Amino acid sequence: MSDKNAPIGVFDSGIGGLTVVREIMRQIPNEKIVYFGDTARVPYGNKSRETVTRFSRQIVRFLQTHGVKTIVVACNTASAYALDELEKEIDIPIIGVVKPGAKAAAQATRNGKLGVIATEATIGSRIYNQYIQELNPNVTIWGKACPLFVPLVEEGLLQDPVTDEIAKRYLSELIDSDIDTLILGCTHYPLIRSAIGRIMGEQVTLVNPAYETAMELKAMLTKRELLNTDAPGLGSNQYQFYVSDTTDKFIRFANSIIKYGILSAKHVNIEEY
Amino acid sequence: MSDKNAPIGVFDSGIGGLTVVREIMRQIPNEKIVYFGDTARVPYGNKSRETVTRFSRQIVRFLQTHGVKTIVVACNTASAYALDELEKEIDIPIIGVVKPGAKAAAQATRNGKLGVIATEATIGSRIYNQYIQELNPNVTIWGKACPLFVPLVEEGLLQDPVTDEIAKRYLSELIDSDIDTLILGCTHYPLIRSAIGRIMGEQVTLVNPAYETAMELKAMLTKRELLNTDAPGLGSNQYQFYVSDTTDKFIRFANSIIKYGILSAKHVNIEEY
């Protein structure tokens, strides 16, 4: 039986998962978090199921050395490829970002026409289709891989004509399909939400799985009586950040996403786990 | 003492190094080659010196299990960050792509104004500046990191208005600096050579280190009496390709770069080396 006071483990291929951390901090501010970003091996979205699963398994082993009470896979690609395997291998609850996003989208659509934008890996896995159609078999889903969005975000081109041009190309077939709901199926995409929203038009609901995942996490912890009801004391090291590459660039980027000042992060040689 | 008939080891973070392999195949067609592409951990160009050196060391250990007579670091970032360390650690000759490219550029310039485009890591290391100024202290060098070029090439946007627009932005300060020679300091960049050439204008000489490296390799092997003078027999497995991710995507891309039909590649769990 895990301890309520134990931290929540969260991981991502790099920095995108911090958009999930931000939501967890907002929705359940008493929780401690241990975050791992695989910055030495990022990105995952154009790599194979085997590789992403092997990497994810190492990270889960690392997080377990911190005595986490649950793990959040804050990466759509790792959720798509590795979550089922990981679930079988560990005895603490583990949740991904795909199922909460799929559920919210299935509830949001009015005309039964849904779009998903994500990495090549997530789209190729058809996992959003699978979850959504389990909830509602009458929904039609269009998936579109947007491989340039991550590098454009990481280059900081959040408001830029080049990003708009690339987004127009990726999104045109979704517009033609008359969808009324679009899942931002990669943790980087909420950072260009305004460009995507402008192109899709205001009649299209954008679903951010980061927000839904934090809600699902809170509900799961409450149900299992694992929610931390005590505010952490001063100096309790509430948020800890680990990365597989060096820490300097991560700290800069993290501070642009999370308003809580991230003063430090630690390097981990993840291949040893 | 190595055997003339032993293969040449070549490695890169992924597939860009195949532009170097292509030149080696052209210039010294009798040689056997063992290529390793670190497709599970690609890219290297935005990662730290420590990480790139750790990865490169594992790959060198892997290549040595194939009894290679020499190693070519067919990646500018790994050449910039790891070559000096690797050289100290092994007893076979090892060459990178930076020094041959620097030498060719120092010889090509007429007005003493040189540009280098490369990854953030290579530009940040200032290694091209160092080598060029050792050869000719009167040369002035402008470096420019072009982090979107690799994802644009990997997305296949070789002839595209978006690539042209991004290239114009990256290259504008080099044009303003009146350079007459530009080093394509990343193995992906020769694949968008025509866009770069159009923007820079025909008065600017483009230096492709892949070509220069194959020349340097041939000269080095000749001097050390390691050049393979016998054509490999039929069925001799002249070219072997290994990758750290799964092989399917690599084989497709490799066949678009190298006209010799690459029928197979093997997966290696590189973290175990």
Coordinates of C-alpha atoms in Angstrom, one line a residue:
Chain A
M1 CA 0.0 0.0 0.0
S2 CA 1.5 3.3 -1.1
D3 CA 1.7 6.3 1.2
K4 CA -0.5 9.3 0.5
N5 CA 2.6 11.5 1.1
A6 CA 4.6 9.8 -1.6
P7 CA 5.3 11.8 -4.7
I8 CA 3.7 11.4 -8.1
G9 CA 6.1 10.3 -10.9
V10 CA 5.6 12.1 -14.2
F11 CA 7.7 11.5 -17.4
D12 CA 8.0 12.6 -20.9
S13 CA 10.5 12.4 -23.8
G14 CA 11.6 15.9 -23.0
I15 CA 10.0 19.1 -22.0
G16 CA 6.5 18.8 -23.4
G17 CA 5.3 16.9 -20.3
L18 CA 5.7 20.0 -18.3
T19 CA 2.4 21.2 -19.7
V20 CA 0.9 18.2 -17.8
V21 CA 2.9 19.0 -14.7
R22 CA 1.6 22.6 -14.8
E23 CA -2.0 21.2 -14.8
I24 CA -1.3 18.8 -11.9
M25 CA 0.2 21.7 -9.9
R26 CA -2.9 23.8 -10.5
Q27 CA -5.5 21.1 -9.8
I28 CA -3.9 19.2 -6.9
P29 CA -1.4 21.7 -5.4
N30 CA -0.6 19.6 -2.3
E31 CA 1.1 16.8 -4.3
K32 CA 4.8 16.2 -4.6
I33 CA 6.0 15.5 -8.1
V34 CA 9.2 13.8 -9.4
Y35 CA 9.5 14.6 -13.1
F36 CA 11.8 12.9 -15.6
G37 CA 12.5 14.3 -19.1
D38 CA 14.4 12.1 -21.5
T39 CA 16.2 15.1 -23.1
A40 CA 19.2 13.0 -24.2
R41 CA 17.0 10.8 -26.4
V42 CA 14.2 13.2 -27.3
P43 CA 12.1 13.0 -29.5
Y44 CA 10.1 9.8 -29.3
G45 CA 7.4 10.7 -31.9
N46 CA 9.3 9.3 -34.9
K47 CA 10.8 6.2 -33.3
S48 CA 9.5 2.7 -33.1
R49 CA 7.3 1.0 -30.5
E50 CA 10.2 -1.2 -29.4
T51 CA 12.5 1.7 -28.7
V52 CA 9.9 3.8 -27.0
T53 CA 8.9 0.9 -24.8
R54 CA 12.5 0.1 -23.8
F55 CA 13.1 3.8 -22.9
S56 CA 9.9 4.1 -21.0
R57 CA 10.6 0.9 -19.0
Q58 CA 14.0 2.4 -17.9
I59 CA 12.3 5.6 -16.8
V60 CA 9.6 3.7 -14.8
R61 CA 12.4 1.9 -13.0
F62 CA 14.1 5.2 -12.2
L63 CA 10.9 6.8 -10.9
Q64 CA 10.2 3.7 -8.7
T65 CA 13.5 4.3 -6.9
H66 CA 11.9 7.5 -5.7
G67 CA 9.0 5.6 -4.1
V68 CA 6.3 7.2 -6.3
K69 CA 2.7 6.3 -5.5
T70 CA 1.6 6.5 -9.1
I71 CA 3.1 7.3 -12.5
V72 CA 1.7 9.7 -15.2
V73 CA 3.0 9.0 -18.7
A74 CA 2.9 12.7 -19.8
C75 CA 3.8 11.9 -23.4
N76 CA 1.3 10.9 -26.1
T77 CA 3.8 8.7 -27.9
A78 CA 4.8 6.7 -24.8
S79 CA 1.2 6.4 -23.8
A80 CA 0.3 5.1 -27.2
Y81 CA 3.2 2.6 -27.5
A82 CA 4.2 1.6 -24.0
L83 CA 1.4 2.1 -21.5
D84 CA -0.2 -1.4 -21.9
E85 CA 3.1 -3.1 -21.3
L86 CA 4.1 -0.9 -18.4
E87 CA 0.8 -1.5 -16.7
K88 CA 1.4 -5.3 -16.7
E89 CA 4.9 -4.8 -15.1
I90 CA 4.3 -2.6 -12.1
D91 CA 2.0 -2.8 -9.1
I92 CA 1.3 1.0 -8.7
P93 CA -1.4 2.7 -10.8
I94 CA -0.1 4.3 -14.0
I95 CA -2.1 6.6 -16.3
G96 CA -1.4 8.1 -19.7
V97 CA -2.6 11.2 -21.5
V98 CA -4.4 9.4 -24.4
K99 CA -7.4 7.9 -22.6
P100 CA -8.4 11.1 -20.7
G101 CA -8.0 13.1 -24.0
A102 CA -10.1 10.5 -25.9
K103 CA -12.8 10.6 -23.3
A104 CA -13.1 14.4 -23.3
A105 CA -13.2 14.5 -27.1
A106 CA -15.9 11.8 -27.3
Q107 CA -18.0 13.9 -24.9
A108 CA -17.3 17.2 -26.7
T109 CA -18.3 16.3 -30.2
R110 CA -21.8 17.3 -31.4
N111 CA -21.6 16.2 -35.0
G112 CA -19.6 13.0 -34.4
K113 CA -16.7 14.2 -36.5
L114 CA -13.4 14.3 -34.6
G115 CA -9.8 15.1 -35.5
V116 CA -6.6 14.1 -33.8
I117 CA -3.2 15.8 -34.5
A118 CA -0.1 14.1 -33.0
T119 CA 3.3 12.6 -33.8
E120 CA 3.7 10.0 -36.5
A121 CA 4.0 7.3 -33.8
T122 CA 0.8 8.2 -32.0
I123 CA -1.2 8.6 -35.3
G124 CA 0.2 5.3 -36.6
S125 CA -0.8 3.5 -33.5
R126 CA -4.5 4.5 -34.0
I127 CA -4.8 4.4 -30.3
Y128 CA -7.0 7.6 -30.1
N129 CA -9.4 5.9 -32.6
Q130 CA -9.5 2.8 -30.6
Y131 CA -10.4 4.5 -27.3
I132 CA -12.9 6.9 -28.8
Q133 CA -14.7 4.2 -30.7
E134 CA -14.9 2.1 -27.6
L135 CA -16.8 5.0 -26.0
N136 CA -18.8 5.9 -29.0
P137 CA -18.8 3.6 -32.1
N138 CA -20.7 6.2 -34.2
V139 CA -17.9 8.8 -34.2
T140 CA -15.7 9.2 -37.3
I141 CA -12.1 10.2 -36.6
W142 CA -9.5 11.8 -38.8
G143 CA -5.9 11.5 -37.7
K144 CA -3.0 13.7 -39.0
A145 CA 0.7 13.5 -38.1
C146 CA 2.3 16.9 -37.7
P147 CA 6.0 16.1 -37.4
L148 CA 7.3 19.7 -37.8
F149 CA 5.2 21.1 -34.9
V150 CA 7.6 19.9 -32.2
P151 CA 10.8 21.4 -33.8
L152 CA 8.9 24.7 -34.6
V153 CA 7.8 24.9 -30.9
E154 CA 11.3 24.1 -29.7
E155 CA 12.7 26.8 -32.0
G156 CA 10.3 29.2 -30.3
L157 CA 8.3 30.0 -33.5
L158 CA 5.0 30.1 -31.5
Q159 CA 3.7 33.1 -33.3
D160 CA 5.2 33.0 -36.8
P161 CA 4.1 33.0 -40.4
V162 CA 6.1 29.8 -41.0
T163 CA 4.3 28.0 -38.2
D164 CA 1.0 29.3 -39.6
E165 CA 1.9 28.0 -43.1
I166 CA 2.9 24.6 -41.9
A167 CA -0.3 24.4 -39.7
K168 CA -2.5 25.3 -42.7
R169 CA -1.0 22.4 -44.7
Y170 CA -1.4 19.9 -41.9
L171 CA -4.9 21.0 -40.9
S172 CA -6.5 21.6 -44.3
E173 CA -7.8 18.0 -44.7
L174 CA -9.3 18.2 -41.1
I175 CA -11.1 21.5 -42.1
D176 CA -12.4 19.8 -45.2
S177 CA -13.7 16.9 -43.1
D178 CA -16.0 19.2 -41.1
I179 CA -14.8 18.1 -37.7
D180 CA -16.1 20.0 -34.7
T181 CA -13.6 18.7 -32.1
L182 CA -9.8 18.5 -32.4
I183 CA -7.5 16.7 -29.9
L184 CA -4.1 18.3 -29.4
G185 CA -2.5 14.8 -29.2
C186 CA 1.1 15.8 -28.4
T187 CA 2.2 17.7 -25.3
H188 CA 3.9 20.4 -27.3
Y189 CA 0.9 21.4 -29.3
P190 CA -0.9 23.4 -26.6
L191 CA 2.0 25.9 -26.9
I192 CA 0.8 26.7 -30.4
R193 CA -2.9 26.5 -29.5
S194 CA -3.7 30.0 -30.7
A195 CA -2.3 29.3 -34.2
I196 CA -4.2 26.0 -34.4
G197 CA -7.4 27.7 -33.1
R198 CA -7.2 30.5 -35.6
I199 CA -6.9 28.1 -38.6
M200 CA -9.6 25.7 -37.4
G201 CA -12.0 28.5 -36.5
E202 CA -13.9 29.0 -33.3
Q203 CA -16.6 26.4 -34.1
V204 CA -14.0 23.7 -33.4
T205 CA -13.4 22.7 -29.8
L206 CA -9.7 22.1 -29.0
V207 CA -9.2 19.3 -26.5
N208 CA -6.0 19.5 -24.4
P209 CA -5.3 16.1 -22.9
A210 CA -2.9 17.7 -20.3
Y211 CA -5.9 19.3 -18.5
E212 CA -8.0 16.1 -18.8
T213 CA -5.2 14.0 -17.5
A214 CA -4.7 16.1 -14.3
M215 CA -8.5 15.7 -13.7
E216 CA -8.3 12.0 -14.2
L217 CA -5.3 11.7 -11.9
K218 CA -7.1 13.6 -9.2
A219 CA -10.2 11.3 -9.5
M220 CA -8.1 8.2 -9.4
L221 CA -6.1 9.3 -6.4
T222 CA -9.3 10.3 -4.6
K223 CA -10.9 6.9 -5.3
R224 CA -7.9 5.0 -4.1
E225 CA -7.5 7.2 -1.0
L226 CA -4.1 8.3 -2.2
L227 CA -4.7 12.0 -2.5
N228 CA -2.4 14.0 -0.4
T229 CA -4.5 16.1 2.0
D230 CA -1.6 17.8 3.8
A231 CA 0.1 20.8 2.3
P232 CA 3.9 20.0 2.0
G233 CA 5.9 21.9 4.6
L234 CA 8.5 24.5 3.7
G235 CA 11.7 23.0 2.4
S236 CA 9.9 19.7 1.6
N237 CA 11.4 19.6 -1.9
Q238 CA 7.9 19.4 -3.4
Y239 CA 8.9 19.4 -7.1
Q240 CA 12.0 17.5 -8.3
F241 CA 13.2 17.5 -11.9
Y242 CA 15.5 15.0 -13.5
V243 CA 16.7 14.9 -17.1
S244 CA 19.0 12.6 -19.1
D245 CA 20.9 15.4 -20.9
T246 CA 22.6 18.3 -19.1
T247 CA 20.3 20.5 -17.1
D248 CA 20.9 24.1 -18.2
K249 CA 18.7 24.2 -21.3
F250 CA 15.9 22.3 -19.6
I251 CA 15.8 24.7 -16.7
R252 CA 15.5 27.7 -19.1
F253 CA 12.6 26.1 -21.0
A254 CA 10.9 24.8 -17.9
N255 CA 10.8 28.2 -16.4
S256 CA 9.1 29.5 -19.5
I257 CA 6.3 26.9 -19.1
I258 CA 5.9 26.7 -15.3
K259 CA 5.5 29.9 -13.4
Y260 CA 6.8 28.3 -10.2
G261 CA 10.6 29.0 -10.4
I262 CA 12.4 25.8 -11.3
L263 CA 15.8 26.6 -9.8
S264 CA 17.4 23.2 -10.3
A265 CA 17.3 19.9 -12.1
K266 CA 19.5 16.9 -11.8
H267 CA 21.2 14.8 -14.5
V268 CA 20.4 11.0 -14.5
N269 CA 22.2 8.4 -16.6
I270 CA 19.0 6.7 -17.6
E271 CA 20.5 3.9 -19.6
E272 CA 21.7 2.4 -16.3
Y273 CA 18.1 1.7 -15.1
Chain B
M1 CA 48.7 -3.7 -37.0
S2 CA 45.3 -3.6 -38.8
D3 CA 44.5 -5.6 -41.8
K4 CA 44.0 -3.9 -45.2
N5 CA 41.0 -6.1 -45.8
A6 CA 39.3 -5.0 -42.5
P7 CA 36.3 -2.8 -42.9
I8 CA 36.0 1.0 -42.3
G9 CA 33.7 1.9 -39.4
V10 CA 31.5 4.9 -40.1
F11 CA 28.9 6.4 -37.7
D12 CA 26.4 9.2 -37.4
S13 CA 23.5 10.2 -35.1
G14 CA 21.2 8.9 -37.8
I15 CA 21.0 8.9 -41.6
G16 CA 22.9 12.1 -42.5
G17 CA 26.2 10.2 -42.4
L18 CA 25.1 8.3 -45.4
T19 CA 26.1 11.3 -47.5
V20 CA 29.7 10.6 -46.3
V21 CA 29.3 6.8 -47.0
R22 CA 28.2 7.7 -50.5
E23 CA 31.4 9.7 -51.1
I24 CA 33.6 6.9 -49.6
M25 CA 31.9 4.4 -51.9
R26 CA 32.6 6.6 -54.9
Q27 CA 36.2 7.4 -54.1
I28 CA 37.5 4.1 -52.7
P29 CA 35.1 1.5 -54.1
N30 CA 37.2 -1.5 -52.9
E31 CA 36.6 -0.8 -49.2
K32 CA 34.3 -2.6 -46.9
I33 CA 32.1 -0.4 -44.7
V34 CA 30.3 -1.0 -41.4
Y35 CA 27.9 1.9 -40.8
F36 CA 26.1 2.6 -37.5
G37 CA 23.3 5.2 -37.3
D38 CA 22.0 6.1 -33.8
T39 CA 18.4 6.4 -35.0
A40 CA 17.0 5.7 -31.5
R41 CA 18.7 8.7 -30.0
V42 CA 18.9 11.1 -33.0
P43 CA 19.4 14.1 -33.2
Y44 CA 22.7 15.0 -31.5
G45 CA 22.8 18.6 -32.6
N46 CA 20.9 20.1 -29.8
K47 CA 22.4 17.9 -27.0
S48 CA 25.3 18.4 -24.7
R49 CA 29.0 17.6 -25.1
E50 CA 28.7 15.0 -22.2
T51 CA 25.8 13.2 -23.8
V52 CA 27.2 13.2 -27.3
T53 CA 30.6 11.9 -26.1
R54 CA 28.9 9.1 -24.0
F55 CA 26.9 8.0 -27.1
S56 CA 29.9 8.2 -29.4
R57 CA 32.0 6.1 -27.0
Q58 CA 29.4 3.4 -27.0
I59 CA 29.3 3.4 -30.8
V60 CA 33.1 3.2 -31.1
R61 CA 33.1 0.2 -28.9
F62 CA 30.4 -1.4 -31.1
L63 CA 32.4 -0.7 -34.3
Q64 CA 35.5 -2.2 -32.7
T65 CA 33.7 -5.5 -32.2
H66 CA 33.7 -5.6 -36.1
G67 CA 37.5 -5.3 -36.2
V68 CA 37.4 -2.0 -38.2
K69 CA 40.8 -0.7 -39.3
T70 CA 39.7 3.0 -39.0
I71 CA 36.7 5.0 -37.9
V72 CA 35.1 7.9 -39.6
V73 CA 32.9 10.1 -37.4
A74 CA 30.4 11.1 -40.2
C75 CA 28.6 13.6 -38.0
N76 CA 29.7 17.2 -37.4
T77 CA 28.3 17.4 -33.9
A78 CA 30.1 14.2 -32.8
S79 CA 33.3 15.4 -34.6
A80 CA 33.0 18.7 -32.8
Y81 CA 32.3 17.3 -29.3
A82 CA 33.8 13.9 -29.1
L83 CA 36.6 13.3 -31.5
D84 CA 39.5 14.6 -29.3
E85 CA 38.3 12.3 -26.5
L86 CA 37.9 9.3 -28.7
E87 CA 41.3 9.7 -30.3
K88 CA 42.9 9.3 -26.9
E89 CA 41.0 6.2 -26.1
I90 CA 41.6 4.0 -29.2
D91 CA 44.6 2.7 -31.1
I92 CA 43.3 2.8 -34.6
P93 CA 43.1 6.0 -36.7
I94 CA 39.9 8.0 -36.4
I95 CA 38.9 11.0 -38.5
G96 CA 36.0 13.4 -38.3
V97 CA 34.3 15.6 -40.9
V98 CA 35.2 19.0 -39.4
K99 CA 38.9 19.1 -40.1
P100 CA 38.7 18.1 -43.8
G101 CA 35.8 20.6 -44.3
A102 CA 37.8 23.4 -42.5
K103 CA 40.9 22.8 -44.6
A104 CA 38.9 22.9 -47.9
A105 CA 37.2 26.1 -46.9
A106 CA 40.4 27.8 -45.8
Q107 CA 41.8 27.0 -49.3
A108 CA 38.7 28.0 -51.2
T109 CA 38.2 31.5 -49.8
R110 CA 39.6 34.4 -51.8
N111 CA 38.4 37.4 -49.7
G112 CA 39.1 35.7 -46.3
K113 CA 35.4 35.8 -45.3
L114 CA 33.9 32.4 -44.5
G115 CA 30.6 31.2 -43.2
V116 CA 29.7 28.0 -41.4
I117 CA 26.2 26.7 -41.0
A118 CA 25.6 23.7 -38.6
T119 CA 23.7 22.5 -35.6
E120 CA 23.6 24.5 -32.3
A121 CA 26.2 22.2 -30.8
T122 CA 28.7 22.5 -33.7
I123 CA 28.4 26.2 -33.9
G124 CA 28.6 26.6 -30.1
S125 CA 31.8 24.5 -30.0
R126 CA 33.5 27.0 -32.3
I127 CA 35.5 24.1 -33.7
Y128 CA 35.4 25.2 -37.3
N129 CA 36.7 28.6 -36.3
Q130 CA 39.6 27.0 -34.4
Y131 CA 40.7 24.7 -37.2
I132 CA 40.4 27.4 -39.9
Q133 CA 42.3 29.9 -37.9
E134 CA 45.1 27.5 -37.2
L135 CA 45.4 27.2 -41.0
N136 CA 45.0 30.8 -41.7
P137 CA 44.8 33.4 -38.9
N138 CA 43.7 36.2 -41.3
V139 CA 40.3 34.6 -42.1
T140 CA 37.1 36.0 -40.5
I141 CA 34.4 33.4 -39.8
W142 CA 30.7 33.8 -39.3
G143 CA 28.8 30.8 -37.7
K144 CA 25.1 30.3 -37.8
A145 CA 23.1 27.5 -36.2
C146 CA 20.2 26.3 -38.4
P147 CA 18.2 23.9 -36.1
L148 CA 15.2 23.6 -38.4
F149 CA 17.1 22.4 -41.4
V150 CA 17.4 18.8 -40.1
P151 CA 13.7 18.4 -39.4
L152 CA 12.8 20.0 -42.7
V153 CA 15.1 17.6 -44.6
E154 CA 13.7 14.6 -42.7
E155 CA 10.2 15.8 -43.6
G156 CA 11.3 15.7 -47.2
L157 CA 10.8 19.4 -47.8
L158 CA 13.9 19.7 -50.0
Q159 CA 12.2 21.9 -52.6
D160 CA 9.7 23.9 -50.7
P161 CA 8.8 27.5 -50.1
V162 CA 8.9 26.9 -46.3
T163 CA 12.5 25.6 -46.5
D164 CA 13.4 28.6 -48.7
E165 CA 11.8 31.0 -46.2
I166 CA 13.6 29.5 -43.2
A167 CA 16.9 29.4 -45.2
K168 CA 16.5 33.1 -46.1
R169 CA 16.2 33.9 -42.4
Y170 CA 19.2 31.8 -41.3
L171 CA 21.4 33.0 -44.2
S172 CA 20.6 36.7 -44.3
E173 CA 23.4 37.7 -41.9
L174 CA 25.9 35.6 -43.8
I175 CA 24.9 37.4 -47.0
D176 CA 25.3 40.7 -45.3
S177 CA 28.8 39.7 -44.2
D178 CA 30.0 39.3 -47.8
I179 CA 31.3 35.8 -47.3
D180 CA 32.6 34.0 -50.5
T181 CA 32.7 30.5 -49.0
L182 CA 30.1 28.6 -47.0
I183 CA 30.7 25.3 -45.2
L184 CA 27.7 23.0 -45.0
G185 CA 28.6 21.9 -41.5
C186 CA 25.9 19.2 -40.9
T187 CA 25.6 16.0 -43.0
H188 CA 22.0 16.7 -43.7
Y189 CA 22.6 20.1 -45.4
P190 CA 24.0 18.8 -48.8
L191 CA 20.5 17.5 -49.3
I192 CA 19.2 21.1 -49.5
R193 CA 22.3 22.4 -51.3
S194 CA 20.3 23.8 -54.2
A195 CA 18.1 26.0 -51.9
I196 CA 21.1 27.2 -50.0
G197 CA 23.0 27.9 -53.3
R198 CA 20.1 29.8 -54.8
I199 CA 19.9 32.1 -51.7
M200 CA 23.6 32.6 -51.3
G201 CA 24.2 33.3 -55.0
E202 CA 26.7 31.6 -57.4
Q203 CA 29.7 33.8 -56.2
V204 CA 29.7 31.8 -52.9
T205 CA 31.5 28.5 -52.9
L206 CA 29.6 25.8 -51.0
V207 CA 32.0 23.3 -49.2
N208 CA 30.6 19.8 -48.5
P209 CA 32.8 18.2 -45.8
A210 CA 31.5 14.7 -46.9
Y211 CA 33.4 14.9 -50.1
E212 CA 36.6 16.3 -48.4
T213 CA 36.4 13.6 -45.7
A214 CA 36.4 10.8 -48.2
M215 CA 39.5 12.4 -49.9
E216 CA 41.2 12.7 -46.5
L217 CA 40.3 9.1 -45.6
K218 CA 41.8 7.8 -48.9
A219 CA 45.0 9.8 -48.3
M220 CA 45.3 8.6 -44.7
L221 CA 44.7 4.9 -45.6
T222 CA 47.3 5.2 -48.5
K223 CA 49.9 6.8 -46.3
R224 CA 49.5 4.1 -43.6
E225 CA 49.4 1.3 -46.2
L226 CA 45.9 0.4 -45.2
L227 CA 44.1 1.0 -48.5
N228 CA 42.3 -2.1 -49.7
T229 CA 43.7 -2.9 -53.1
D230 CA 41.7 -6.0 -53.7
A231 CA 38.1 -5.7 -54.9
P232 CA 35.8 -7.6 -52.5
G233 CA 34.5 -10.8 -53.9
L234 CA 30.9 -11.6 -54.6
G235 CA 28.9 -12.2 -51.5
S236 CA 31.6 -10.6 -49.3
N237 CA 29.1 -8.5 -47.5
Q238 CA 30.9 -5.3 -48.5
Y239 CA 28.5 -2.9 -46.8
Q240 CA 26.8 -3.5 -43.5
F241 CA 24.3 -1.1 -41.9
Y242 CA 23.4 -1.1 -38.2
V243 CA 20.9 1.2 -36.4
S244 CA 19.7 1.6 -32.8
D245 CA 16.0 2.0 -33.7
T246 CA 14.1 -0.5 -35.9
T247 CA 15.3 -0.8 -39.5
D248 CA 12.4 -0.2 -41.8
K249 CA 12.4 3.6 -42.0
F250 CA 16.2 3.7 -42.2
I251 CA 16.3 1.3 -45.1
R252 CA 13.8 3.5 -47.0
F253 CA 15.7 6.7 -46.4
A254 CA 19.1 5.0 -47.1
N255 CA 17.9 3.9 -50.5
S256 CA 17.0 7.5 -51.4
I257 CA 20.5 8.6 -50.6
I258 CA 22.7 5.7 -51.8
K259 CA 22.0 4.3 -55.2
Y260 CA 23.5 0.9 -54.3
G261 CA 20.4 -1.0 -53.1
I262 CA 20.5 -1.3 -49.3
L263 CA 18.5 -4.4 -48.8
S264 CA 19.0 -4.9 -45.1
A265 CA 20.1 -3.3 -41.9
K266 CA 20.3 -4.8 -38.4
H267 CA 19.1 -3.4 -35.0
V268 CA 21.7 -3.0 -32.2
N269 CA 21.0 -2.3 -28.6
I270 CA 23.7 0.3 -28.5
E271 CA 23.2 1.1 -24.8
E272 CA 24.8 -2.2 -23.9
Y273 CA 28.2 -1.2 -25.4

